[in-house]
mmCIF file of C-alpha atoms in Angstrom:
data_model
loop_
_atom_site.group_PDB
_atom_site.id
_atom_site.type_symbol
_atom_site.label_atom_id
_atom_site.label_comp_id
_atom_site.label_asym_id
_atom_site.label_seq_id
_atom_site.Cartn_x
_atom_site.Cartn_y
_atom_site.Cartn_z
ATOM 1 C CA MET A 1 -0.229 -0.493 0.249
ATOM 2 C CA THR A 2 1.007 3.820 -0.697
ATOM 3 C CA THR A 3 0.768 6.354 1.589
ATOM 4 C CA PRO A 4 1.004 10.015 1.022
ATOM 5 C CA ARG A 5 4.392 10.827 1.797
ATOM 6 C CA GLU A 6 5.142 7.476 -0.967
ATOM 7 C CA ALA A 7 2.584 9.563 -3.608
ATOM 8 C CA THR A 8 3.896 13.165 -3.280
ATOM 9 C CA THR A 9 6.640 13.807 -5.991
ATOM 10 C CA LEU A 10 9.933 15.288 -5.114
ATOM 11 C CA LEU A 11 11.128 18.076 -7.156
ATOM 12 C CA VAL A 12 14.791 18.813 -6.497
ATOM 13 C CA VAL A 13 15.894 22.281 -7.889
ATOM 14 C CA ASP A 14 19.631 23.029 -9.019
ATOM 15 C CA GLY A 15 19.035 26.166 -7.764
ATOM 16 C CA ALA A 16 21.916 27.266 -9.115
ATOM 17 C CA ASN A 17 20.942 26.456 -12.429
ATOM 18 C CA VAL A 18 17.452 27.543 -12.055
ATOM 19 C CA VAL A 19 19.201 31.156 -10.552
ATOM 20 C CA GLY A 20 21.470 31.140 -13.377
ATOM 21 C CA SER A 21 18.995 30.629 -16.585
ATOM 22 C CA VAL A 22 17.862 34.277 -16.098
ATOM 23 C CA PRO A 23 20.235 37.015 -17.081
ATOM 24 C CA ASP A 24 18.022 39.660 -14.266
ATOM 25 C CA GLY A 25 21.454 40.509 -11.496
ATOM 26 C CA TRP A 26 21.327 37.756 -9.954
ATOM 27 C CA TRP A 27 24.983 37.903 -9.698
ATOM 28 C CA ARG A 28 25.643 40.385 -8.011
ATOM 29 C CA ASP A 29 23.533 39.786 -4.800
ATOM 30 C CA ARG A 30 23.803 35.342 -4.904
ATOM 31 C CA ARG A 31 21.326 34.434 -1.677
ATOM 32 C CA GLY A 32 19.258 37.107 -2.647
ATOM 33 C CA ALA A 33 18.516 35.620 -5.585
ATOM 34 C CA ALA A 34 18.181 32.198 -4.435
ATOM 35 C CA GLU A 35 16.095 33.860 -1.571
ATOM 36 C CA ARG A 36 13.592 34.904 -4.745
ATOM 37 C CA LEU A 37 13.787 31.544 -6.101
ATOM 38 C CA ARG A 38 12.175 30.182 -3.075
ATOM 39 C CA ASP A 39 9.690 32.510 -2.216
ATOM 40 C CA GLY A 40 8.512 31.480 -6.279
ATOM 41 C CA LEU A 41 8.782 27.698 -5.985
ATOM 42 C CA ALA A 42 6.897 28.371 -2.316
ATOM 43 C CA ASP A 43 3.834 29.470 -4.334
ATOM 44 C CA LEU A 44 4.081 25.912 -6.385
ATOM 45 C CA ALA A 45 3.721 23.255 -2.780
ATOM 46 C CA ARG A 46 0.208 22.819 -3.009
ATOM 47 C CA PRO A 47 -0.656 23.574 -6.436
ATOM 48 C CA GLY A 48 2.373 21.584 -8.820
ATOM 49 C CA LEU A 49 3.188 22.029 -11.678
ATOM 50 C CA PRO A 50 2.012 21.041 -15.449
ATOM 51 C CA GLY A 51 1.096 17.226 -15.269
ATOM 52 C CA ARG A 52 2.500 16.737 -11.661
ATOM 53 C CA PRO A 53 -1.006 17.968 -9.650
ATOM 54 C CA GLY A 54 0.498 19.241 -5.785
ATOM 55 C CA PRO A 55 0.865 19.120 -3.539
ATOM 56 C CA LEU A 56 4.865 18.411 -4.443
ATOM 57 C CA GLU A 57 7.350 18.167 -1.566
ATOM 58 C CA ILE A 58 10.302 20.419 -2.683
ATOM 59 C CA VAL A 59 14.222 21.366 -2.161
ATOM 60 C CA LEU A 60 16.000 23.554 -3.218
ATOM 61 C CA VAL A 61 20.185 22.756 -3.166
ATOM 62 C CA VAL A 62 22.058 26.023 -2.712
ATOM 63 C CA GLU A 63 25.438 26.664 -2.718
ATOM 64 C CA GLY A 64 28.273 29.176 -1.872
ATOM 65 C CA ALA A 65 27.533 31.991 -1.519
ATOM 66 C CA ALA A 66 23.464 31.036 -1.995
ATOM 67 C CA ARG A 67 24.428 29.485 1.055
ATOM 68 C CA GLY A 68 22.710 30.517 4.185
ATOM 69 C CA VAL A 69 18.833 31.579 2.613
ATOM 70 C CA ASP A 70 16.096 29.776 5.246
ATOM 71 C CA SER A 71 13.491 26.809 4.117
ATOM 72 C CA VAL A 72 10.054 28.674 4.136
ATOM 73 C CA PRO A 73 6.876 27.025 3.999
ATOM 74 C CA GLY A 74 6.887 24.266 0.517
ATOM 75 C CA VAL A 75 10.535 24.507 0.231
ATOM 76 C CA ARG A 76 12.919 22.847 2.437
ATOM 77 C CA VAL A 77 15.842 24.608 1.143
ATOM 78 C CA ASP A 78 19.781 22.327 1.471
ATOM 79 C CA GLU A 79 22.458 23.486 2.091
ATOM 80 C CA ALA A 80 25.209 21.675 -0.495
ATOM 81 C CA PRO A 81 28.221 20.972 1.266
ATOM 82 C CA GLY A 82 29.837 20.615 -1.415
ATOM 83 C CA SER A 83 29.343 20.683 -5.042
ATOM 84 C CA GLY A 84 25.128 21.525 -5.529
ATOM 85 C CA ASP A 85 25.363 18.451 -8.553
ATOM 86 C CA ASP A 86 26.778 16.089 -5.723
ATOM 87 C CA ARG A 87 24.161 16.617 -3.528
ATOM 88 C CA VAL A 88 20.965 16.623 -6.388
ATOM 89 C CA VAL A 89 21.494 13.125 -7.348
ATOM 90 C CA GLU A 90 22.069 12.175 -3.008
ATOM 91 C CA LEU A 91 18.599 13.465 -2.654
ATOM 92 C CA VAL A 92 17.346 11.393 -6.247
ATOM 93 C CA ALA A 93 19.297 8.221 -4.528
ATOM 94 C CA GLY A 94 17.216 8.689 -1.553
ATOM 95 C CA ALA A 95 14.487 9.149 -2.834
ATOM 96 C CA ARG A 96 13.882 5.553 -3.935
ATOM 97 C CA GLU A 97 11.035 4.543 -5.386
ATOM 98 C CA ARG A 98 9.100 8.094 -4.903
ATOM 99 C CA PRO A 99 8.451 9.668 -7.933
ATOM 100 C CA CYS A 100 11.463 12.707 -8.384
ATOM 101 C CA LEU A 101 12.198 15.536 -10.711
ATOM 102 C CA VAL A 102 15.034 17.220 -11.474
ATOM 103 C CA VAL A 103 14.568 20.886 -12.320
ATOM 104 C CA THR A 104 17.698 21.430 -13.825
ATOM 105 C CA ALA A 105 19.781 22.716 -18.069
ATOM 106 C CA ASP A 106 22.418 21.193 -17.185
ATOM 107 C CA ARG A 107 23.401 17.906 -19.213
ATOM 108 C CA GLU A 108 25.722 16.048 -16.975
ATOM 109 C CA LEU A 109 23.460 16.310 -14.270
ATOM 110 C CA ARG A 110 20.655 15.637 -16.256
ATOM 111 C CA ARG A 111 22.511 12.411 -17.551
ATOM 112 C CA ARG A 112 23.291 12.348 -13.382
ATOM 113 C CA VAL A 113 19.581 11.943 -12.050
ATOM 114 C CA THR A 114 18.716 9.511 -15.000
ATOM 115 C CA GLY A 115 20.756 7.262 -14.701
ATOM 116 C CA LEU A 116 18.607 7.069 -11.304
ATOM 117 C CA GLY A 117 14.969 6.837 -12.778
ATOM 118 C CA ALA A 118 14.782 10.991 -11.809
ATOM 119 C CA GLU A 119 12.145 12.802 -14.254
ATOM 120 C CA VAL A 120 13.941 16.154 -15.606
ATOM 121 C CA THR A 121 12.488 19.532 -16.917
ATOM 122 C CA GLY A 122 14.015 22.383 -17.155
ATOM 123 C CA PRO A 123 13.788 25.503 -15.729
ATOM 124 C CA ARG A 124 10.900 27.232 -17.884
ATOM 125 C CA THR A 125 9.183 24.809 -15.905
ATOM 126 C CA VAL A 126 9.701 27.029 -11.980
ATOM 127 C CA ARG A 127 10.979 30.784 -13.555
ATOM 128 C CA PRO A 128 9.500 31.369 -16.275
ATOM 129 C CA ARG A 129 11.320 33.741 -18.214
ATOM 130 C CA SER A 130 9.360 37.699 -18.252
#
């Protein structure tokens, strides 16, 4: 029997990659950019994404200068101790049989997580360009 937690899709967001997908000055304030992304993601936790009805369990992986961003209801912020990509892979590997969707445009990361059974989508899914 599947429990509700097992059925909930785990959405893992490669924060550095998604923030960097829109040239909006993020490089001047990486932490602030990660906070804005986190706040936008929180709006998706309950309704979900196209083709992925909510609720979603959302994990935003941050690294480097973006560390120090707090979690908010609907989004858990995970500070990578080293490489953000490696942390995304660890989270996917730990998801086991749960549905898992990774948001990144990084080709190598996409290869690594699909090898573990995750699906992938690009940054525009969670951060449409204006």
